[in-house]
Amino acid sequence: ETGVTQTPRHLVMGMTNKKSLKCEQHLGHNAMYWYKQSAKKPLELMFVYNFKEQTENNSVPSRFSPECPNSSHLFLHLHTLQPEDSALYLCASSQEGRVYYEQYFGPGTRLTVT
Amino acid sequence: DAKTTQPPSMDCAEGRAANLPCNHSTISGNEYVYWYRQIHSQGPQYIIHGLKNNETNEMASLIITEDRKSSTLILPHATLRDTAVYYCIVRPANQAGTALIFGKGTTLSVSS
């Protein structure tokens, strides 16, 4: 499945570093999402962008900063992270406005904070 | 919070049908039932969805009870590659910008 791509696939960063995760969807969708999946936990919704506007921030700490410059690209800027932020970060997209929808996920970025 | 209840784990022999149950007793009239699965360390993958009629596609069948309070995902001939966590999710139709809320799902282990 190459409809939603994420880079990098793996990232190791120190607590004082600044890095960014990138997501790109090639499906013509108008909504994009960031999810976090910690070890042995369910996926947690972080942010929702609908038509490039942020419509949901699920009480995410400010050390995570999303950016959606257009409907095809989504970034997650990271700074001063904690070891407990180590997780799989998943991006997804969907086409809103249909009666039903499918959410397409990228392969994820495996983040390790040291 | 997830609005569904699923068994934490199930086992299935390769080649046999895998029947994964889901309880959604508080489902509303305009909510669809969706099934996704997540193979280890990959992004979740859409499988099937339904409102009130039974549905079938190339991956699976979805059986929804008449009162819509529960459903069953059926993988007719499970293979080792079907080993994954399966999520049952309910979501209203036409609710723009509302993401899927995942629960803990059912870990299906298919063995030879």
PDB file of C-alpha atoms in Angstrom:
ATOM      1  CA  GLU A   1       0.000   0.000   0.000  1.00  0.00           C
ATOM      2  CA  THR A   2       1.694   3.224  -1.132  1.00  0.00           C
ATOM      3  CA  GLY A   3      -1.270   5.585  -0.812  1.00  0.00           C
ATOM      4  CA  VAL A   4       0.074   7.069   2.430  1.00  0.00           C
ATOM      5  CA  THR A   5       3.807   7.365   2.939  1.00  0.00           C
ATOM      6  CA  GLN A   6       5.706   8.317   6.071  1.00  0.00           C
ATOM      7  CA  THR A   7       9.313   9.352   6.549  1.00  0.00           C
ATOM      8  CA  PRO A   8      11.494   8.479   8.245  1.00  0.00           C
ATOM      9  CA  ARG A   9      10.484   4.921   9.058  1.00  0.00           C
ATOM     10  CA  HIS A  10      12.760   4.839  12.090  1.00  0.00           C
ATOM     11  CA  LEU A  11      14.073   7.704  14.201  1.00  0.00           C
ATOM     12  CA  VAL A  12      16.258   7.823  17.263  1.00  0.00           C
ATOM     13  CA  MET A  13      16.551  11.186  18.970  1.00  0.00           C
ATOM     14  CA  GLY A  14      17.817  12.645  22.202  1.00  0.00           C
ATOM     15  CA  MET A  15      15.607  14.594  24.538  1.00  0.00           C
ATOM     16  CA  THR A  16      17.113  17.917  23.472  1.00  0.00           C
ATOM     17  CA  ASN A  17      16.805  17.326  19.729  1.00  0.00           C
ATOM     18  CA  LYS A  18      14.281  18.788  17.319  1.00  0.00           C
ATOM     19  CA  LYS A  19      13.009  16.569  14.539  1.00  0.00           C
ATOM     20  CA  SER A  20      10.018  16.335  12.220  1.00  0.00           C
ATOM     21  CA  LEU A  21       7.947  13.449  10.958  1.00  0.00           C
ATOM     22  CA  LYS A  22       6.490  13.716   7.485  1.00  0.00           C
ATOM     23  CA  CYS A  23       3.373  12.175   6.009  1.00  0.00           C
ATOM     24  CA  GLU A  24       2.176  12.404   2.431  1.00  0.00           C
ATOM     25  CA  GLN A  25      -1.012  11.001   0.961  1.00  0.00           C
ATOM     26  CA  HIS A  26      -1.476  10.356  -2.748  1.00  0.00           C
ATOM     27  CA  LEU A  27      -5.183   9.542  -2.590  1.00  0.00           C
ATOM     28  CA  GLY A  28      -6.752  12.975  -3.047  1.00  0.00           C
ATOM     29  CA  HIS A  29      -8.178  12.885   0.459  1.00  0.00           C
ATOM     30  CA  ASN A  30      -9.136  15.986   2.419  1.00  0.00           C
ATOM     31  CA  ALA A  31      -8.607  14.847   6.009  1.00  0.00           C
ATOM     32  CA  MET A  32      -5.430  13.679   7.728  1.00  0.00           C
ATOM     33  CA  TYR A  33      -4.671  12.315  11.175  1.00  0.00           C
ATOM     34  CA  TRP A  34      -1.815  11.594  13.556  1.00  0.00           C
ATOM     35  CA  TYR A  35      -2.066   8.607  15.885  1.00  0.00           C
ATOM     36  CA  LYS A  36       0.347   7.375  18.538  1.00  0.00           C
ATOM     37  CA  GLN A  37       0.739   3.712  19.431  1.00  0.00           C
ATOM     38  CA  SER A  38       2.775   2.898  22.503  1.00  0.00           C
ATOM     39  CA  ALA A  39       3.820  -0.651  23.271  1.00  0.00           C
ATOM     40  CA  LYS A  40       0.852  -2.910  24.013  1.00  0.00           C
ATOM     41  CA  LYS A  41      -1.603  -0.006  24.004  1.00  0.00           C
ATOM     42  CA  PRO A  42      -4.425   0.906  21.626  1.00  0.00           C
ATOM     43  CA  LEU A  43      -3.899   3.559  19.015  1.00  0.00           C
ATOM     44  CA  GLU A  44      -4.363   7.018  20.479  1.00  0.00           C
ATOM     45  CA  LEU A  45      -5.655   9.827  18.307  1.00  0.00           C
ATOM     46  CA  MET A  46      -3.445  12.929  18.514  1.00  0.00           C
ATOM     47  CA  PHE A  47      -4.536  15.410  15.865  1.00  0.00           C
ATOM     48  CA  VAL A  48      -7.121  15.739  13.105  1.00  0.00           C
ATOM     49  CA  TYR A  49      -6.920  18.038  10.111  1.00  0.00           C
ATOM     50  CA  ASN A  50      -9.961  18.499   7.932  1.00  0.00           C
ATOM     51  CA  PHE A  51      -9.496  20.598   4.790  1.00  0.00           C
ATOM     52  CA  LYS A  52      -6.134  21.765   6.242  1.00  0.00           C
ATOM     53  CA  GLU A  53      -7.806  23.092   9.380  1.00  0.00           C
ATOM     54  CA  GLN A  54      -7.034  21.477  12.703  1.00  0.00           C
ATOM     55  CA  THR A  55     -10.321  20.222  14.055  1.00  0.00           C
ATOM     56  CA  GLU A  56      -9.135  18.147  16.965  1.00  0.00           C
ATOM     57  CA  ASN A  57      -6.250  18.193  19.412  1.00  0.00           C
ATOM     58  CA  ASN A  58      -6.604  15.288  21.752  1.00  0.00           C
ATOM     59  CA  SER A  59      -4.891  16.898  24.776  1.00  0.00           C
ATOM     60  CA  VAL A  60      -1.487  16.365  23.258  1.00  0.00           C
ATOM     61  CA  PRO A  61       1.514  18.004  25.011  1.00  0.00           C
ATOM     62  CA  SER A  62       2.924  21.077  23.317  1.00  0.00           C
ATOM     63  CA  ARG A  63       6.218  19.316  22.612  1.00  0.00           C
ATOM     64  CA  PHE A  64       4.284  17.806  19.684  1.00  0.00           C
ATOM     65  CA  SER A  65       3.411  20.409  17.059  1.00  0.00           C
ATOM     66  CA  PRO A  66       1.467  19.478  13.921  1.00  0.00           C
ATOM     67  CA  GLU A  67       1.544  21.289  10.616  1.00  0.00           C
ATOM     68  CA  CYS A  68      -0.653  20.760   7.586  1.00  0.00           C
ATOM     69  CA  PRO A  69       0.484  23.038   4.729  1.00  0.00           C
ATOM     70  CA  ASN A  70      -1.889  21.457   2.212  1.00  0.00           C
ATOM     71  CA  SER A  71      -4.308  18.565   2.007  1.00  0.00           C
ATOM     72  CA  SER A  72      -1.596  16.146   0.859  1.00  0.00           C
ATOM     73  CA  HIS A  73       1.063  16.780   3.489  1.00  0.00           C
ATOM     74  CA  LEU A  74       1.127  16.517   7.251  1.00  0.00           C
ATOM     75  CA  PHE A  75       4.041  17.072   9.584  1.00  0.00           C
ATOM     76  CA  LEU A  76       4.626  16.388  13.250  1.00  0.00           C
ATOM     77  CA  HIS A  77       7.341  18.583  14.727  1.00  0.00           C
ATOM     78  CA  LEU A  78       9.015  17.168  17.800  1.00  0.00           C
ATOM     79  CA  HIS A  79      11.066  18.979  20.430  1.00  0.00           C
ATOM     80  CA  THR A  80      12.291  18.229  23.939  1.00  0.00           C
ATOM     81  CA  LEU A  81      10.634  14.833  23.963  1.00  0.00           C
ATOM     82  CA  GLN A  82      10.644  12.410  26.875  1.00  0.00           C
ATOM     83  CA  PRO A  83      11.561   8.719  26.808  1.00  0.00           C
ATOM     84  CA  GLU A  84       7.883   7.845  27.326  1.00  0.00           C
ATOM     85  CA  ASP A  85       7.181   9.443  23.940  1.00  0.00           C
ATOM     86  CA  SER A  86       8.900   6.502  22.285  1.00  0.00           C
ATOM     87  CA  ALA A  87       6.214   4.867  20.165  1.00  0.00           C
ATOM     88  CA  LEU A  88       4.967   4.102  16.676  1.00  0.00           C
ATOM     89  CA  TYR A  89       3.522   7.256  15.108  1.00  0.00           C
ATOM     90  CA  LEU A  90       0.954   6.606  12.445  1.00  0.00           C
ATOM     91  CA  CYS A  91      -0.463   8.965   9.873  1.00  0.00           C
ATOM     92  CA  ALA A  92      -3.799   8.354   8.177  1.00  0.00           C
ATOM     93  CA  SER A  93      -6.024  10.052   5.620  1.00  0.00           C
ATOM     94  CA  SER A  94      -9.642   9.857   4.557  1.00  0.00           C
ATOM     95  CA  GLN A  95     -12.111  11.485   2.224  1.00  0.00           C
ATOM     96  CA  GLU A  96     -14.701  13.269   4.283  1.00  0.00           C
ATOM     97  CA  GLY A  97     -18.173  13.972   3.021  1.00  0.00           C
ATOM     98  CA  ARG A  98     -19.068  10.436   2.042  1.00  0.00           C
ATOM     99  CA  VAL A  99     -21.755   8.501   3.857  1.00  0.00           C
ATOM    100  CA  TYR A 100     -19.155   6.007   4.902  1.00  0.00           C
ATOM    101  CA  TYR A 101     -15.411   6.225   4.751  1.00  0.00           C
ATOM    102  CA  GLU A 102     -12.232   4.275   4.984  1.00  0.00           C
ATOM    103  CA  GLN A 103      -9.215   5.577   6.784  1.00  0.00           C
ATOM    104  CA  TYR A 104      -5.949   4.714   5.071  1.00  0.00           C
ATOM    105  CA  PHE A 105      -2.879   4.418   7.225  1.00  0.00           C
ATOM    106  CA  GLY A 106       0.770   4.840   6.480  1.00  0.00           C
ATOM    107  CA  PRO A 107       3.414   2.356   7.638  1.00  0.00           C
ATOM    108  CA  GLY A 108       4.344   4.478  10.639  1.00  0.00           C
ATOM    109  CA  THR A 109       7.509   5.997  12.079  1.00  0.00           C
ATOM    110  CA  ARG A 110       9.113   4.054  14.917  1.00  0.00           C
ATOM    111  CA  LEU A 111      10.433   6.740  17.295  1.00  0.00           C
ATOM    112  CA  THR A 112      12.886   6.065  20.080  1.00  0.00           C
ATOM    113  CA  VAL A 113      13.734   8.862  22.500  1.00  0.00           C
ATOM    114  CA  THR A 114      16.959   8.359  24.401  1.00  0.00           C
TER     115      THR A 114
ATOM    116  CA  ASP B   1     -13.667   5.460  24.789  1.00  0.00           C
ATOM    117  CA  ALA B   2     -14.252   2.657  22.322  1.00  0.00           C
ATOM    118  CA  LYS B   3     -17.919   1.692  22.047  1.00  0.00           C
ATOM    119  CA  THR B   4     -17.215  -1.946  21.284  1.00  0.00           C
ATOM    120  CA  THR B   5     -16.223  -5.035  23.244  1.00  0.00           C
ATOM    121  CA  GLN B   6     -14.059  -7.767  21.765  1.00  0.00           C
ATOM    122  CA  PRO B   7     -12.337 -10.838  23.218  1.00  0.00           C
ATOM    123  CA  PRO B   8      -8.653 -10.101  23.797  1.00  0.00           C
ATOM    124  CA  SER B   9      -7.389 -13.103  21.852  1.00  0.00           C
ATOM    125  CA  MET B  10      -8.428 -15.998  19.637  1.00  0.00           C
ATOM    126  CA  ASP B  11      -6.678 -18.924  17.980  1.00  0.00           C
ATOM    127  CA  CYS B  12      -7.459 -20.445  14.617  1.00  0.00           C
ATOM    128  CA  ALA B  13      -6.003 -23.310  12.627  1.00  0.00           C
ATOM    129  CA  GLU B  14      -4.735 -22.505   9.165  1.00  0.00           C
ATOM    130  CA  GLY B  15      -7.357 -23.188   6.503  1.00  0.00           C
ATOM    131  CA  ARG B  16     -10.243 -22.996   8.925  1.00  0.00           C
ATOM    132  CA  ALA B  17     -12.728 -20.149   9.241  1.00  0.00           C
ATOM    133  CA  ALA B  18     -11.927 -17.494  11.821  1.00  0.00           C
ATOM    134  CA  ASN B  19     -15.018 -15.952  13.424  1.00  0.00           C
ATOM    135  CA  LEU B  20     -14.284 -12.802  15.391  1.00  0.00           C
ATOM    136  CA  PRO B  21     -17.139 -11.452  17.531  1.00  0.00           C
ATOM    137  CA  CYS B  22     -17.818  -7.870  18.509  1.00  0.00           C
ATOM    138  CA  ASN B  23     -20.382  -6.444  20.887  1.00  0.00           C
ATOM    139  CA  HIS B  24     -21.700  -2.937  20.219  1.00  0.00           C
ATOM    140  CA  SER B  25     -24.879  -2.891  22.274  1.00  0.00           C
ATOM    141  CA  THR B  26     -25.094   0.931  22.400  1.00  0.00           C
ATOM    142  CA  ILE B  27     -24.807   1.455  18.658  1.00  0.00           C
ATOM    143  CA  SER B  28     -26.954   4.251  17.240  1.00  0.00           C
ATOM    144  CA  GLY B  29     -29.095   4.064  14.140  1.00  0.00           C
ATOM    145  CA  ASN B  30     -26.697   6.087  11.997  1.00  0.00           C
ATOM    146  CA  GLU B  31     -23.506   4.340  13.084  1.00  0.00           C
ATOM    147  CA  TYR B  32     -21.622   1.986  10.830  1.00  0.00           C
ATOM    148  CA  VAL B  33     -19.585  -0.980  11.984  1.00  0.00           C
ATOM    149  CA  TYR B  34     -16.020  -1.004  10.642  1.00  0.00           C
ATOM    150  CA  TRP B  35     -13.370  -3.673  10.906  1.00  0.00           C
ATOM    151  CA  TYR B  36      -9.657  -2.997  10.614  1.00  0.00           C
ATOM    152  CA  ARG B  37      -6.662  -5.149  11.292  1.00  0.00           C
ATOM    153  CA  GLN B  38      -3.077  -4.375  12.223  1.00  0.00           C
ATOM    154  CA  ILE B  39      -0.284  -6.727  11.428  1.00  0.00           C
ATOM    155  CA  HIS B  40       2.631  -6.361  13.808  1.00  0.00           C
ATOM    156  CA  SER B  41       4.272  -2.919  13.644  1.00  0.00           C
ATOM    157  CA  GLN B  42       2.403  -1.898  10.488  1.00  0.00           C
ATOM    158  CA  GLY B  43      -0.372   0.620   9.984  1.00  0.00           C
ATOM    159  CA  PRO B  44      -3.959  -0.615  10.391  1.00  0.00           C
ATOM    160  CA  GLN B  45      -5.663  -1.898   7.259  1.00  0.00           C
ATOM    161  CA  TYR B  46      -9.333  -1.487   6.389  1.00  0.00           C
ATOM    162  CA  ILE B  47     -11.189  -4.783   6.000  1.00  0.00           C
ATOM    163  CA  ILE B  48     -14.922  -4.194   5.689  1.00  0.00           C
ATOM    164  CA  HIS B  49     -17.815  -2.128   6.982  1.00  0.00           C
ATOM    165  CA  GLY B  50     -21.592  -2.439   7.241  1.00  0.00           C
ATOM    166  CA  LEU B  51     -24.712  -0.738   8.526  1.00  0.00           C
ATOM    167  CA  LYS B  52     -27.350  -3.421   8.952  1.00  0.00           C
ATOM    168  CA  ASN B  53     -27.053  -5.878   6.089  1.00  0.00           C
ATOM    169  CA  ASN B  54     -24.472  -8.618   5.884  1.00  0.00           C
ATOM    170  CA  GLU B  55     -21.515  -7.690   3.701  1.00  0.00           C
ATOM    171  CA  THR B  56     -18.859  -9.652   1.843  1.00  0.00           C
ATOM    172  CA  ASN B  57     -15.747  -8.623  -0.003  1.00  0.00           C
ATOM    173  CA  GLU B  58     -12.567 -10.308  -1.144  1.00  0.00           C
ATOM    174  CA  MET B  59     -11.100 -10.260   2.341  1.00  0.00           C
ATOM    175  CA  ALA B  60     -13.938 -11.184   4.672  1.00  0.00           C
ATOM    176  CA  SER B  61     -17.632 -11.355   5.487  1.00  0.00           C
ATOM    177  CA  LEU B  62     -19.434  -9.257   8.065  1.00  0.00           C
ATOM    178  CA  ILE B  63     -22.524 -10.597   9.774  1.00  0.00           C
ATOM    179  CA  ILE B  64     -24.561  -8.045  11.750  1.00  0.00           C
ATOM    180  CA  THR B  65     -27.357  -9.217  14.021  1.00  0.00           C
ATOM    181  CA  GLU B  66     -30.846  -7.981  13.328  1.00  0.00           C
ATOM    182  CA  ASP B  67     -30.854  -5.770  16.431  1.00  0.00           C
ATOM    183  CA  ARG B  68     -27.381  -4.486  15.393  1.00  0.00           C
ATOM    184  CA  LYS B  69     -26.027  -4.987  18.890  1.00  0.00           C
ATOM    185  CA  SER B  70     -23.312  -7.370  17.770  1.00  0.00           C
ATOM    186  CA  SER B  71     -21.461  -8.497  14.692  1.00  0.00           C
ATOM    187  CA  THR B  72     -19.050 -11.177  13.550  1.00  0.00           C
ATOM    188  CA  LEU B  73     -16.152 -10.845  11.151  1.00  0.00           C
ATOM    189  CA  ILE B  74     -15.517 -14.042   9.241  1.00  0.00           C
ATOM    190  CA  LEU B  75     -12.251 -14.897   7.524  1.00  0.00           C
ATOM    191  CA  PRO B  76     -13.375 -17.967   5.560  1.00  0.00           C
ATOM    192  CA  HIS B  77      -9.995 -19.651   5.142  1.00  0.00           C
ATOM    193  CA  ALA B  78      -7.488 -18.218   7.569  1.00  0.00           C
ATOM    194  CA  THR B  79      -3.819 -18.193   6.623  1.00  0.00           C
ATOM    195  CA  LEU B  80      -0.707 -17.501   8.666  1.00  0.00           C
ATOM    196  CA  ARG B  81      -0.646 -13.993   7.164  1.00  0.00           C
ATOM    197  CA  ASP B  82      -3.991 -13.272   8.828  1.00  0.00           C
ATOM    198  CA  THR B  83      -2.308 -13.260  12.229  1.00  0.00           C
ATOM    199  CA  ALA B  84      -2.963  -9.713  13.441  1.00  0.00           C
ATOM    200  CA  VAL B  85      -4.916  -7.551  15.859  1.00  0.00           C
ATOM    201  CA  TYR B  86      -8.485  -7.065  14.610  1.00  0.00           C
ATOM    202  CA  TYR B  87     -10.395  -3.945  15.578  1.00  0.00           C
ATOM    203  CA  CYS B  88     -14.158  -3.505  15.537  1.00  0.00           C
ATOM    204  CA  ILE B  89     -15.152   0.180  15.477  1.00  0.00           C
ATOM    205  CA  VAL B  90     -18.450   2.029  15.286  1.00  0.00           C
ATOM    206  CA  ARG B  91     -18.625   5.477  13.756  1.00  0.00           C
ATOM    207  CA  PRO B  92     -21.488   7.722  12.671  1.00  0.00           C
ATOM    208  CA  ALA B  93     -21.970   8.363   9.007  1.00  0.00           C
ATOM    209  CA  ASN B  94     -21.275  11.830   7.634  1.00  0.00           C
ATOM    210  CA  GLN B  95     -19.390  12.999  10.707  1.00  0.00           C
ATOM    211  CA  ALA B  96     -16.690  14.951   8.949  1.00  0.00           C
ATOM    212  CA  GLY B  97     -13.279  15.083  10.529  1.00  0.00           C
ATOM    213  CA  THR B  98     -14.025  12.567  13.248  1.00  0.00           C
ATOM    214  CA  ALA B  99     -11.327   9.983  13.487  1.00  0.00           C
ATOM    215  CA  LEU B 100     -11.716   6.307  14.206  1.00  0.00           C
ATOM    216  CA  ILE B 101     -11.392   5.437  17.876  1.00  0.00           C
ATOM    217  CA  PHE B 102      -9.551   2.171  18.352  1.00  0.00           C
ATOM    218  CA  GLY B 103     -10.001  -0.149  21.309  1.00  0.00           C
ATOM    219  CA  LYS B 104      -7.730  -3.017  22.261  1.00  0.00           C
ATOM    220  CA  GLY B 105      -9.044  -5.329  19.562  1.00  0.00           C
ATOM    221  CA  THR B 106      -8.728  -9.096  19.281  1.00  0.00           C
ATOM    222  CA  THR B 107      -5.342 -10.666  18.680  1.00  0.00           C
ATOM    223  CA  LEU B 108      -5.916 -13.497  16.221  1.00  0.00           C
ATOM    224  CA  SER B 109      -3.204 -16.136  16.063  1.00  0.00           C
ATOM    225  CA  VAL B 110      -3.351 -18.467  13.078  1.00  0.00           C
ATOM    226  CA  SER B 111      -1.223 -21.571  13.378  1.00  0.00           C
ATOM    227  CA  SER B 112      -0.365 -24.435  11.043  1.00  0.00           C
TER     228      SER B 112
END
